[in-house]
Amino acid sequence: MNTQMNEFHLKIYLSEISFQCQPALQANDGVMHFLKQLPNANRVDASQFLQNEVFRNLHSLLTHTSNVSRLLWHPNKKGKSKDRAEYLRSYLGLTEHHVVADRRLWDHLEHFDERLDNWREGSNATMFADATIGPQGKTFGGIEEKSIMRFFDPYSFIYVFRGEPFSIKEISKSVWELNQLIRSKIH
């Protein structure tokens, strides 16, 4: 299979990766913006709105990062997608092991319905929490870890999905570095 790309095609792929990095980084800024407002919310509806905005921006950050991941570490292990991803990684000097290559969190969010099914089928829990913000280790009045679907710690920037932690700080930093690398190659 032909894995070579001419300069024109290469620039298009690199531009798309950068195009996806930019809204991911803007969403990270949005997370920080809404987190700063949260302590000043003096009504339940205002607090709920801000929490929803934090998770909306987290979801946007992770969706755009997932798009970058598919371009550089495509989950299809055969064919032209795999070859294209290997070529782009080689051109950029990226390894197979990279923060953006780890698709577990975006897969959890993309297949949220299946995760709910798995929780329902595998849990005897009578309590459930979702889209919660607070310090890690915060007690949830006896709710088991696997019954907390989405949790975000604003102090450590750790996103926890059913007990599995992911560093938003590391993801954002990696996206920023990748965008800087690509911009240096296309400008």
CSV table of C-alpha atoms in Angstrom, one decimal, residues 7 10-11 14 90-93 179-187:
chain,number,residue,atom,x,y,z
A,7,GLU,CA,3.6,17.9,0.2
A,10,LEU,CA,0.5,16.3,3.9
A,11,LYS,CA,-0.2,19.9,4.5
A,14,LEU,CA,-1.6,18.6,9.2
A,90,SER,CA,6.6,9.3,11.4
A,91,TYR,CA,6.7,12.7,9.8
A,92,LEU,CA,6.0,14.4,13.1
A,93,GLY,CA,8.4,12.2,15.1
A,179,ASN,CA,-0.5,21.9,17.7
A,180,GLN,CA,2.7,23.8,18.2
A,181,LEU,CA,4.7,21.1,16.4
A,182,ILE,CA,2.3,21.0,13.5
A,183,ARG,CA,2.2,24.8,13.2
A,184,SER,CA,6.0,24.8,13.0
A,185,LYS,CA,5.8,22.3,10.1
A,186,ILE,CA,3.1,24.1,8.1
A,187,HIS,CA,4.1,27.7,8.4
